[in-house]
Coordinates of C-alpha atoms in Angstrom, one line a residue:
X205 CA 41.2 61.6 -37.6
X206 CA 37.7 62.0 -39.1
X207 CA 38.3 58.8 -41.3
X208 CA 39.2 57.1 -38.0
X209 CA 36.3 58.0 -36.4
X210 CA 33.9 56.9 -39.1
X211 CA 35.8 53.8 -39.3
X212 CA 35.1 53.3 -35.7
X213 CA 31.6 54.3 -35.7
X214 CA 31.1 51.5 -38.8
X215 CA 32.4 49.1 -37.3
X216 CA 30.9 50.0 -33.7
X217 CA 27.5 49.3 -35.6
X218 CA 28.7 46.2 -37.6
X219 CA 29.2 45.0 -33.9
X220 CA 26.3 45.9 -32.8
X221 CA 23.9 44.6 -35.6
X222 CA 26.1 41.4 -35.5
X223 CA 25.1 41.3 -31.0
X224 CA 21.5 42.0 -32.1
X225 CA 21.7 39.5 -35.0
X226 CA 22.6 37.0 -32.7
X227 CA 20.5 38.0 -30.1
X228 CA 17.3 37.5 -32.5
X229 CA 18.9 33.9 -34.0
X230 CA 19.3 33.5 -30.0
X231 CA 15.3 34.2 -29.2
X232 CA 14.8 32.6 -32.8
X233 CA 16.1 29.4 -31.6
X234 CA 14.4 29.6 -27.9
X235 CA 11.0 30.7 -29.5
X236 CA 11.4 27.3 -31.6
X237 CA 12.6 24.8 -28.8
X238 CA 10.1 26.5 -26.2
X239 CA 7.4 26.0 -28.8
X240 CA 8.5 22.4 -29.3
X241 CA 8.6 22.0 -25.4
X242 CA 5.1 23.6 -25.1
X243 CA 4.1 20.7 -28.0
X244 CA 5.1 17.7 -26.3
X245 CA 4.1 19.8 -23.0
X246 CA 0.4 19.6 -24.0
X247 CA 0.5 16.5 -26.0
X248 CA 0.9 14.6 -22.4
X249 CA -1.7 17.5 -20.4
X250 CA -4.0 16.2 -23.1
X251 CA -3.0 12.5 -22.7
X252 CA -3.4 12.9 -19.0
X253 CA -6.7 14.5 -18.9
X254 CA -8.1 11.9 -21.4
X255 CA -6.5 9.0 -19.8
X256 CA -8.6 11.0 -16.3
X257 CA -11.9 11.0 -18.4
X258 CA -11.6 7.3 -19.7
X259 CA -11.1 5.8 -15.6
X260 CA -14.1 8.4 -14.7
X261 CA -16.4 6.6 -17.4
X262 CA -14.5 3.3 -16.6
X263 CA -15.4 3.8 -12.8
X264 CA -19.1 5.6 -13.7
X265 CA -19.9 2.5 -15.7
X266 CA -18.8 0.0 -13.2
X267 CA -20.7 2.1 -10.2
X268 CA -23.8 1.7 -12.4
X269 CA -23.4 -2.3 -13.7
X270 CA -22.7 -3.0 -9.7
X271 CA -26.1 -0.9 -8.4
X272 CA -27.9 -3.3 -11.2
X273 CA -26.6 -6.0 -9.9
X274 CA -27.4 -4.9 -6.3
X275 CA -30.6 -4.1 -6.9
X276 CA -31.3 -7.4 -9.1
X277 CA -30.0 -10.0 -6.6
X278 CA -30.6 -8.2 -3.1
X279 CA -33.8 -6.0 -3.9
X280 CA -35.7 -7.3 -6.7
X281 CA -38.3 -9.4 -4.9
X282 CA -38.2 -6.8 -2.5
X283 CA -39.3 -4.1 -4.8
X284 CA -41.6 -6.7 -7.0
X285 CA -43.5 -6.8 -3.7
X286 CA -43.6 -3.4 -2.7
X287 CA -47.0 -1.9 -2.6
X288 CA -46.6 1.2 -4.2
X289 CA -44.5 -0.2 -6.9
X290 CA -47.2 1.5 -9.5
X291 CA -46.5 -0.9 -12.2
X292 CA -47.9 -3.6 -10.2
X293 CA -51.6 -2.2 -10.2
X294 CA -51.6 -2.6 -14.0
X295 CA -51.6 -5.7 -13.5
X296 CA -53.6 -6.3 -10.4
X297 CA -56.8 -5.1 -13.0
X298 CA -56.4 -8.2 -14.6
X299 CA -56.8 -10.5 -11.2
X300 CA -59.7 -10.6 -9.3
X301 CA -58.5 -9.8 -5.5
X302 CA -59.1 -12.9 -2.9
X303 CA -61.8 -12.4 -0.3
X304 CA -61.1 -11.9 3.2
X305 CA -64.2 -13.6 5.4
X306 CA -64.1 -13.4 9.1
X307 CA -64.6 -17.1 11.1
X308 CA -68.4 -17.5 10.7
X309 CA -68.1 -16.7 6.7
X310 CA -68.9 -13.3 6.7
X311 CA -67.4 -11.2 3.6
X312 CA -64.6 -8.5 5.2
X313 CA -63.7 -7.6 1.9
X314 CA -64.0 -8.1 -1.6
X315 CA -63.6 -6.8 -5.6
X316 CA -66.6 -4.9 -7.3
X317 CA -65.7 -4.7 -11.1
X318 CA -67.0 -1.1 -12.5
X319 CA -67.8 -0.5 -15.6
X320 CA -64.5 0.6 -17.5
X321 CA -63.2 -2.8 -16.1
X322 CA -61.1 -1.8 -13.3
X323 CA -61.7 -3.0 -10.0
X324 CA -62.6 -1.8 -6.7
X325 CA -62.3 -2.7 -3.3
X326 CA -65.2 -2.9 -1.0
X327 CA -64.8 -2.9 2.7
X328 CA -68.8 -4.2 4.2
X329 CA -67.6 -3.3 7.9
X330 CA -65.5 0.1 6.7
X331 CA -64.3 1.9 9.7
X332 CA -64.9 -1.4 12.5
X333 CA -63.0 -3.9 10.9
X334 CA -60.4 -1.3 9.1
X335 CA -57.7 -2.1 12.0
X336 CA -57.8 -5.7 10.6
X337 CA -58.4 -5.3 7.1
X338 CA -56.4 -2.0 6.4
X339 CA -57.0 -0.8 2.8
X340 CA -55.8 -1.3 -0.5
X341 CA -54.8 1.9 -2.7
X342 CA -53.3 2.5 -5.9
X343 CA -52.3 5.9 -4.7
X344 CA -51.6 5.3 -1.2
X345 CA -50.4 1.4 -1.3
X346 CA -51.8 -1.0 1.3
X347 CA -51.5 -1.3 4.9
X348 CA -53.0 -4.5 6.9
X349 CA -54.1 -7.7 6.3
X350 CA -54.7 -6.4 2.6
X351 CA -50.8 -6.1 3.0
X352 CA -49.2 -8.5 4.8
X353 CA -51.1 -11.2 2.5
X354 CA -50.8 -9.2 -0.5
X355 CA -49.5 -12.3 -2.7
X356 CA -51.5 -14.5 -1.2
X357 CA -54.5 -12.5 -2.3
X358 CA -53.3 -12.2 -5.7
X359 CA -52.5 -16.0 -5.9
X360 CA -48.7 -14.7 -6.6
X361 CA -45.6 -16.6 -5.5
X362 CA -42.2 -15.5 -4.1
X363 CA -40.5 -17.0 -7.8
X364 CA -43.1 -15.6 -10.4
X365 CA -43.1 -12.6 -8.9
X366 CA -40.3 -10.9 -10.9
X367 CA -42.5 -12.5 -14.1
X368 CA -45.4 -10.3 -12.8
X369 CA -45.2 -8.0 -15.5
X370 CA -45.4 -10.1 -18.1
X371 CA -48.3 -12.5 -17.4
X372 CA -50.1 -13.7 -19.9
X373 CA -53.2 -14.5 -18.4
X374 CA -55.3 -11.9 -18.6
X375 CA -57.8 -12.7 -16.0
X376 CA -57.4 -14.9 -12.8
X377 CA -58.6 -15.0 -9.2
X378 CA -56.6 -14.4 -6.0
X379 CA -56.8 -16.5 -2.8
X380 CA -59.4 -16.3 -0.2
X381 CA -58.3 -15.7 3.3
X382 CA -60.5 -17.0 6.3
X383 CA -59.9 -15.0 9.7
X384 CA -60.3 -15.9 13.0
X385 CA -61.9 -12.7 13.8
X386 CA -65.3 -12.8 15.1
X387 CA -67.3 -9.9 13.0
X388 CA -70.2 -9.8 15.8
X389 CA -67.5 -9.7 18.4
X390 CA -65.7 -7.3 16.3
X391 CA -68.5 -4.9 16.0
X392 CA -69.5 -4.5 19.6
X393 CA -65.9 -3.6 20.5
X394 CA -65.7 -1.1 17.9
X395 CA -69.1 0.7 18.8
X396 CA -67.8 0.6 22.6
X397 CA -64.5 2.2 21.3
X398 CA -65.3 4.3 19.0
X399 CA -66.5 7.1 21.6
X400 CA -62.6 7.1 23.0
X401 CA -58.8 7.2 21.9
X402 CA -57.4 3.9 22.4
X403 CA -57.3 0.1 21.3
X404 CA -59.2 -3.2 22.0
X405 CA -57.9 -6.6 21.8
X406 CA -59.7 -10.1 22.1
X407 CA -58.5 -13.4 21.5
X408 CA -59.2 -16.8 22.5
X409 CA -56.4 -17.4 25.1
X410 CA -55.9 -21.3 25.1
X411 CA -55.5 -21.0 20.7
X412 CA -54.1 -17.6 20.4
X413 CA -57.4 -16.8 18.4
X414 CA -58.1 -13.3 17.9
X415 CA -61.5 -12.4 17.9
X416 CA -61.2 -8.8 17.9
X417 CA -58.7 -5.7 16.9
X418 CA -59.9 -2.4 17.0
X419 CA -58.2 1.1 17.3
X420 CA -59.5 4.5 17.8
X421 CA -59.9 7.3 16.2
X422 CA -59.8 5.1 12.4
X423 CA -61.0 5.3 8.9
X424 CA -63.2 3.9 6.7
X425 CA -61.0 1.8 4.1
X426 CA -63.3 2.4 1.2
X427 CA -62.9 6.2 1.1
X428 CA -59.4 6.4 1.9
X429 CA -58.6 7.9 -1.4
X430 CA -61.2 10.7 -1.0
X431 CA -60.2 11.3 2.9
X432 CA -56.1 11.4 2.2
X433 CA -55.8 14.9 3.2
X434 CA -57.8 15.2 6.4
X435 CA -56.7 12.1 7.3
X436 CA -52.9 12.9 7.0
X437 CA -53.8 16.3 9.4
X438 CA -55.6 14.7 12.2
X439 CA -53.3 15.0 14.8
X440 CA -55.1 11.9 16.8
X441 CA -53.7 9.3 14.5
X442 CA -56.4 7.4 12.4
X443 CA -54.0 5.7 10.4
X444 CA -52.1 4.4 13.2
X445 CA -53.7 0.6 14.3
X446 CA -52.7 1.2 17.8
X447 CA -53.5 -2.2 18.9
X448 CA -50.5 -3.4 17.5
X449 CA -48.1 -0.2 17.0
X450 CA -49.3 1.5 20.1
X451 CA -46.5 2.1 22.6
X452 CA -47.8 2.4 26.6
X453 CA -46.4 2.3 29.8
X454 CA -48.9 -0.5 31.1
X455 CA -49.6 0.7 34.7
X456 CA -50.6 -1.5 37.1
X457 CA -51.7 -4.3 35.0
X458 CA -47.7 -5.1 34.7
X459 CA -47.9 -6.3 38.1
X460 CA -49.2 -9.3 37.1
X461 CA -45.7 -10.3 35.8
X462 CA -43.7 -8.7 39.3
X463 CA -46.1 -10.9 41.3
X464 CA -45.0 -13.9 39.0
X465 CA -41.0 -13.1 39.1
X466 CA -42.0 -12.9 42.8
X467 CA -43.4 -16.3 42.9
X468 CA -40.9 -17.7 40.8
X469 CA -38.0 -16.3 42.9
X470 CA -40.0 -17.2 46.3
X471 CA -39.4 -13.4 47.6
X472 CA -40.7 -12.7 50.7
X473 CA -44.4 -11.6 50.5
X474 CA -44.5 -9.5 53.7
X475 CA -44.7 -5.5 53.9
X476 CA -45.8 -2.9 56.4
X477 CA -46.9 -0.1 53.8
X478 CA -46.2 3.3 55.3
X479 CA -47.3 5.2 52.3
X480 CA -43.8 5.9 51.1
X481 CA -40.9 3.3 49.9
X482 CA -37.3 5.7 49.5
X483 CA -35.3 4.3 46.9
X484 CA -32.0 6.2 46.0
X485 CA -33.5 9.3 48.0
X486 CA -36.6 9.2 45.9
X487 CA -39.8 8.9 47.5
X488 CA -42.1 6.4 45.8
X489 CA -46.0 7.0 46.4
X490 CA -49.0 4.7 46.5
X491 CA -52.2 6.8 44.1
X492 CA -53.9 8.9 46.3
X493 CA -51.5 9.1 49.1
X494 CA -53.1 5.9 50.5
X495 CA -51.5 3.8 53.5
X496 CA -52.1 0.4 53.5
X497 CA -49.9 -1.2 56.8
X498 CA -49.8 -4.9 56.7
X499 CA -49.7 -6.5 53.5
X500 CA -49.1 -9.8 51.7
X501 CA -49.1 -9.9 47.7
X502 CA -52.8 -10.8 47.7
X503 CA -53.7 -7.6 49.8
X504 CA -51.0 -5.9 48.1
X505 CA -52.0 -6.9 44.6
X506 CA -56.0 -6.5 44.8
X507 CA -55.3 -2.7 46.0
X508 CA -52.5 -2.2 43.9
X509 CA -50.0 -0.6 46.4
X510 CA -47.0 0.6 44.5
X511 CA -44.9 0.9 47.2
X512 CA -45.1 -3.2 48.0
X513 CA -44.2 -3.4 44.4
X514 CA -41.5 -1.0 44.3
X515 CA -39.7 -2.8 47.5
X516 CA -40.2 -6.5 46.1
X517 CA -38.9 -5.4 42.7
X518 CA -35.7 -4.1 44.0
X519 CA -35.3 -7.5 46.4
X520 CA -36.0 -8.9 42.9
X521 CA -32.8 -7.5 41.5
X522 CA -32.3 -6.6 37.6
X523 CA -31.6 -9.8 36.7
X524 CA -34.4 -11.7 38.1
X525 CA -37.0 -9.5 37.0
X526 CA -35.7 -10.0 33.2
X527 CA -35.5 -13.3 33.1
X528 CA -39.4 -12.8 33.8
X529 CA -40.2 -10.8 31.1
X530 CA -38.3 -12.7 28.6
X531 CA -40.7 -15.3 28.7
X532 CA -42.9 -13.0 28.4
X533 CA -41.4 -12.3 25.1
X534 CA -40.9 -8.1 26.1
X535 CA -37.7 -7.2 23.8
X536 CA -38.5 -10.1 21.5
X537 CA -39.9 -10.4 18.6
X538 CA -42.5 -13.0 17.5
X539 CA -44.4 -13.6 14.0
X540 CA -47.8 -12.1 13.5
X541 CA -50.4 -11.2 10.7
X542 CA -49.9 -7.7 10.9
X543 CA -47.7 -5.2 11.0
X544 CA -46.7 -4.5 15.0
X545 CA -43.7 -3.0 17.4
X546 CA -42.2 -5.5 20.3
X547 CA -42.5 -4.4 23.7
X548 CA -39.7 -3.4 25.3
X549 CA -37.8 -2.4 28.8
X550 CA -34.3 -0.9 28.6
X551 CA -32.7 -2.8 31.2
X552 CA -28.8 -1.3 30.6
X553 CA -30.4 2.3 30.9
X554 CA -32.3 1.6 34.4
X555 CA -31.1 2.7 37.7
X556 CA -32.4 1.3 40.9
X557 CA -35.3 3.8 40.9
X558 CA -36.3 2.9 37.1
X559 CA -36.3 -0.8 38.0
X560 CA -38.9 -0.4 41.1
X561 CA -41.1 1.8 39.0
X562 CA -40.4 -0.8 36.5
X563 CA -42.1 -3.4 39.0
X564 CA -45.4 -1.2 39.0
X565 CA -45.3 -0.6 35.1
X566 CA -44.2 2.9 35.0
X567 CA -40.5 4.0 34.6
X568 CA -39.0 2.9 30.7
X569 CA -41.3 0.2 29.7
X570 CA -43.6 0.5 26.8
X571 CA -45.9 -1.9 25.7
X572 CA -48.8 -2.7 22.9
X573 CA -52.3 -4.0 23.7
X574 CA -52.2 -7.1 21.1
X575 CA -48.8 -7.9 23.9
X576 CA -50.4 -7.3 27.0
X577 CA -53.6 -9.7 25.9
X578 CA -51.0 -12.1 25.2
X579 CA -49.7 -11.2 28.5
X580 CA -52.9 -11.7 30.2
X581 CA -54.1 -14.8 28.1
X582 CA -50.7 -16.2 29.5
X583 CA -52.6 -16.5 32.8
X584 CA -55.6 -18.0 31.6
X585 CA -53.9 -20.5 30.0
X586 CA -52.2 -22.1 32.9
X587 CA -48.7 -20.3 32.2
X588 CA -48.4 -21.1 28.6
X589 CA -48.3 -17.9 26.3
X590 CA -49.5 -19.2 22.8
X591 CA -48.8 -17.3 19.4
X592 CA -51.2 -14.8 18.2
X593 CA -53.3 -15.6 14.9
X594 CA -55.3 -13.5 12.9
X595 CA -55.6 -16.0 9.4
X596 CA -57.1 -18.8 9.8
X597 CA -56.5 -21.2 6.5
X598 CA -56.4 -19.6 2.9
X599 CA -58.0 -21.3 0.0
X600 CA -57.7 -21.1 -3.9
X601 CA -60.7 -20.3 -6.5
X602 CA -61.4 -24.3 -6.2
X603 CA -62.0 -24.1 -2.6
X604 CA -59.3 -26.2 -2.0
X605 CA -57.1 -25.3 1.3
X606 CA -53.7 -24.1 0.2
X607 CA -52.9 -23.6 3.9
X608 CA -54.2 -23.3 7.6
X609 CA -52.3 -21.9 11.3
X610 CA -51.3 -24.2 13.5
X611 CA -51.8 -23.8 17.5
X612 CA -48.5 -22.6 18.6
X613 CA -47.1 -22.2 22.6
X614 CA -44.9 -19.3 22.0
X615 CA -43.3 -19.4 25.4
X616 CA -43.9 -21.4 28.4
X617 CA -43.9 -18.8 30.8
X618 CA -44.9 -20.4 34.3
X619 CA -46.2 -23.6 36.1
X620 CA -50.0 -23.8 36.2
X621 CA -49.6 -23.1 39.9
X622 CA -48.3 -20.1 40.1
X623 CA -50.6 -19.1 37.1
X624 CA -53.8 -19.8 39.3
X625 CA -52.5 -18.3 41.9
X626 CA -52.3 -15.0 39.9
X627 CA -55.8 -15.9 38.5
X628 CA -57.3 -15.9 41.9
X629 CA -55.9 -12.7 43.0
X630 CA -57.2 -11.1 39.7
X631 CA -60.9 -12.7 40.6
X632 CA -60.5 -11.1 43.8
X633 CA -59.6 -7.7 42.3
X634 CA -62.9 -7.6 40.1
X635 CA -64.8 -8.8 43.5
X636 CA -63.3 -6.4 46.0
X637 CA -60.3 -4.5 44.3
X638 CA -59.8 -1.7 41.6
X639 CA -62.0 -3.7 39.4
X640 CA -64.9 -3.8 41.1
X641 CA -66.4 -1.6 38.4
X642 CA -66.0 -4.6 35.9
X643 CA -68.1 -6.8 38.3
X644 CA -70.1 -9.1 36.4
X645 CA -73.2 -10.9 38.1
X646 CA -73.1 -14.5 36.9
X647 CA -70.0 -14.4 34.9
X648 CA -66.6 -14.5 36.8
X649 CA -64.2 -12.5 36.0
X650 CA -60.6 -12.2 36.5
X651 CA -59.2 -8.6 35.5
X652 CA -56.7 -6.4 36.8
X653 CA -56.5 -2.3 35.9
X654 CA -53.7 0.3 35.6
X655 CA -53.7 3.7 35.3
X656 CA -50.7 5.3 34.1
X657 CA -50.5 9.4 35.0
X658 CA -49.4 11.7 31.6
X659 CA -47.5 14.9 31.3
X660 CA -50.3 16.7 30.4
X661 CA -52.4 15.9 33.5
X662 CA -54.6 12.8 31.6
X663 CA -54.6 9.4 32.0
X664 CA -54.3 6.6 29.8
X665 CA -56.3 3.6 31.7
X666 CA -55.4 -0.2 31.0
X667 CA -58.2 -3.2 31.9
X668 CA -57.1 -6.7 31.0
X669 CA -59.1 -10.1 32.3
X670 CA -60.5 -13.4 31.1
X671 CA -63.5 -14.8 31.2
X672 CA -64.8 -17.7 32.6
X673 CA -62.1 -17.3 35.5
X674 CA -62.1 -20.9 35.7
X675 CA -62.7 -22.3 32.1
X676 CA -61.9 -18.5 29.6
X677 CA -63.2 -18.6 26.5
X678 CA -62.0 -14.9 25.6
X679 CA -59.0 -12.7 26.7
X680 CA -59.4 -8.6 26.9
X681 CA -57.1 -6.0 26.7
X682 CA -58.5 -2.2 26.6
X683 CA -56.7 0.7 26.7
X684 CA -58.4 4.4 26.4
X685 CA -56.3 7.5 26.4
X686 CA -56.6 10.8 27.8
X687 CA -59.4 9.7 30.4
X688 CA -59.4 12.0 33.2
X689 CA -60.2 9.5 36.0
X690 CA -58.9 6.2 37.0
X691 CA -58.7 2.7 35.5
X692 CA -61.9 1.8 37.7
X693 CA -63.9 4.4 37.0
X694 CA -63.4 4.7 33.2
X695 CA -62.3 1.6 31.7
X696 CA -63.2 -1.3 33.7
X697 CA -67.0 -0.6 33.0
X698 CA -66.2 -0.9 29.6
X699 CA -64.9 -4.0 29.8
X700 CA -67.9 -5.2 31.8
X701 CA -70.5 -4.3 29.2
X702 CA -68.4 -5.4 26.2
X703 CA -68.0 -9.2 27.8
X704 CA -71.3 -8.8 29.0
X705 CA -72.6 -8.5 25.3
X706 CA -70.7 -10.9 24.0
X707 CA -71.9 -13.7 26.3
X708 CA -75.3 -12.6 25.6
X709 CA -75.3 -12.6 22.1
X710 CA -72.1 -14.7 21.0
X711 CA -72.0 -18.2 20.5
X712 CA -68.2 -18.8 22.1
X713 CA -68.2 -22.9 21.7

């Protein structure tokens, strides 16, 4: 029985070490395929996450050849022109900058070579002819005519320009430009603006001449480095030309345009003012309250009664008005010397309130001085508005003329009738109307003002006019900010001084 019983208990284990035998040949085996699986398993993880890294690279590399490419066929000229592109100035060391003379050959600008051979520009009008001039910087780049006829004063064309690096000359001279800026003209609008916030614009208004640009508060060009800082924090703007990038509402002055959709669209002239014109429930007001009665557009225009304007605008209609002031270029744009914004008037955001204040130059509008002395040069041209120049001709280190403007009737706005009808209401507004503070004895004037109420309870006052009436030699478009009285009492006795001087100590011919 005991024999038995070991026998079973031997062969018990036997089976047992056999079961566990086979279980470890079992885990053996699994251990060896698993490890096998876990092999080819991270053979293709690895394959994978190389074959991942290759098409990153693949895709890095193409990104980066097809931004070079970009840049080389869509930007490089633009960059190559760019005036803080700092590798440029290197190079601008070796050329001796063009000139910049106003019409009577009076130097603007012009290099100064110092002593360690670089060179330095020299502004001999500084802070009155900066608005024209603008200054050249190699730390702050270039604004004005300095930019605008950047290659042209380095004698640089659009296909060398890339080459610009790599000249081999080591010294040349620029181009010479030749404004039609008057400097003595120039001058005397400066001192009269300089006192004020604002902008001045002159220009010959049968050639599109200007004569003058000025803006205020401004710098002086030849210490623009030193200044930066101050300049940067002055919250009134002295980098800003706002004779050109100035946006206004214009006032009153814009009803010199209503009055010619009005002629143009033969709208009855008739109103009985009764101080008040309700459009859309909304009570329109003439300045002060005022009640005029009977009107025609000559009454209505020489007293500048915004609730005749208002009414004639809506007869007018949307439409009407618009095809006005397109050819009077507002929402267009047009070439220029300098840097500018385009006037413009939402028309698909105004409702029938915004379109009669529209009529009176209030509501959306906004508009520059340089536009509204193209405006009002349009009038004293006999309806034709002609392009604006500031360069004259430019000529090489020879003398020779490489190329001069050319008189150019940007739009023909009106007939010469309805023009001079406008211009004799406008010399009836300096005798007898809002102008009368512009009254000049012996010179006849036609001028027109607007005054354009602010948020903050100041006034930004508009006076533009022509002079002769009858045979203008010069265009005028002021604008002063902030004043705290009316376009007659503040600006229009500007504007008669400033043509006042001119006549009397410019020769016009």
């Amino acid at each position: 029985m005991s024999e038995d019983k070991n026998f079973k208990a031997k062969k018990k284990r036997k089976t047992e070490k056999s079961f566990i035998d086979k279980i470890k040949e079992l885990e053996k085996e699994q251990r060896i395929k698993d490890s096998r699986e876990l092999k080819v398993l991270s053979k293709s993880t690895l394959n994978k996450r190389l074959l991942f890294v290759m098409i990153f690279f693949v895709l890095l590399f193409m990104g980066l050849a097809m931004y070079i490419v970009y840049f080389q066929l869509f930007k490089a000229k633009e960059i190559a022109k760019n005036e803080n592109n700092r590798r440029l100035w290197v190079n601008e060391d070796a050329i001796d900058r063009g000139i910049i003379y106003d019409r009577n050959g009076n130097i603007l600008a012009y290099n100064q070579e110092n002593q360690d051979g670089s060179k330095e520009r020299i502004y001999n009008y500084g802070k009155a002819s900066a608005a024209v001039t603008g200054y050249n910087s190699k730390t702050y780049g270039k604004t004005g005519i300095e930019k605008t006829y950047n290659n042209w004063l380095l004698n640089l064309k659009e296909e060398n320009l890339s080459q610009f690096r790599k000249m081999v000359v080591k010294t040349d001279k620029g181009n010479d430009l030749h404004l039609t800026i008057d400097q003595n003209i120039q001058n005397l609008a400066y001192n009269y603006l300089s006192p004020h916030q604002g902008a001045i614009v002159i220009m010959n208004p049968k050639t599109g001449e200007i004569l003058a640009l000025t803006s205020a508060p401004t710098f002086d060009p030849n210490t623009v480095n030193r200044d930066w800082e101050n300049l940067i924090a002055n919250n009134n703007g002295p980098l800003v030309n706002r004779a050109t990038s100035g946006l206004y509402r214009p006032g009153s002055i814009f009803k010199i345009i209503t009055s010619n959709a009005m002629l143009e669209n033969n709208i009855d002239k008739s109103y009985e003012d009764t101080g008040t014109e309700t459009i859309q429930n909304f009570d329109i007001k003439n300045f002060g309250d005022q009640v005029f009665g009977s009107l025609d557009l000559r009454s209505a225009f020489v007293h500048s009664v915004n609730t005749y304007f208002a009414s004639k605008t809506n007869k007018l209609g949307k439409e009407s008005l618009m095809k006005m002031t397109d050819k009077y270029m507002f929402s267009k744009t047009y070439d220029f010397d300098l840097e500018k914004y385009d006037s413009t008037i939402p028309y698909k955001e105004l409702n029938q309130v915004d379109l009669a204040m529209t009529g009176f130059g209030y509501g959306k509008t906004k508009t520059t001085p340089l536009h509204m002395a193209m405006m009002v040069s349009t009038i004293a041209s006999e309806g034709k508005m002609m392009r604006p120049r500031l360069v004259s001709s430019i000529t090489n280190k020879e003398g020779e003329t490489l190329w001069k403007s050319e008189e150019e009737v940007l739009s023909k706005v009106t007939s010469t009738e309805n023009a001079n009808i406008i211009r004799d209401m406008m010399v009836d507004v300096v005798k007898e109307g809002t102008a009368k503070g512009a009254y000049i004895q012996g010179i006849q004037l036609a001028g027109k003002t607007g005054t354009v109420d602010k948020n903050d309870g100041l006034i930004d006052s508009w006076f533009v006019g022509f002079a002769p009436a009858y045979d203008p030699k010069l265009a005028i478009a002021i604008v002063i900010e902030n004043s705290k009285d009316t376009a007659g009492v503040t600006v229009a006795p500007i504007a008669r001084n400033l043509i006042l001087d001119i006549f009397n100590q410019v020769n016009l011919e």
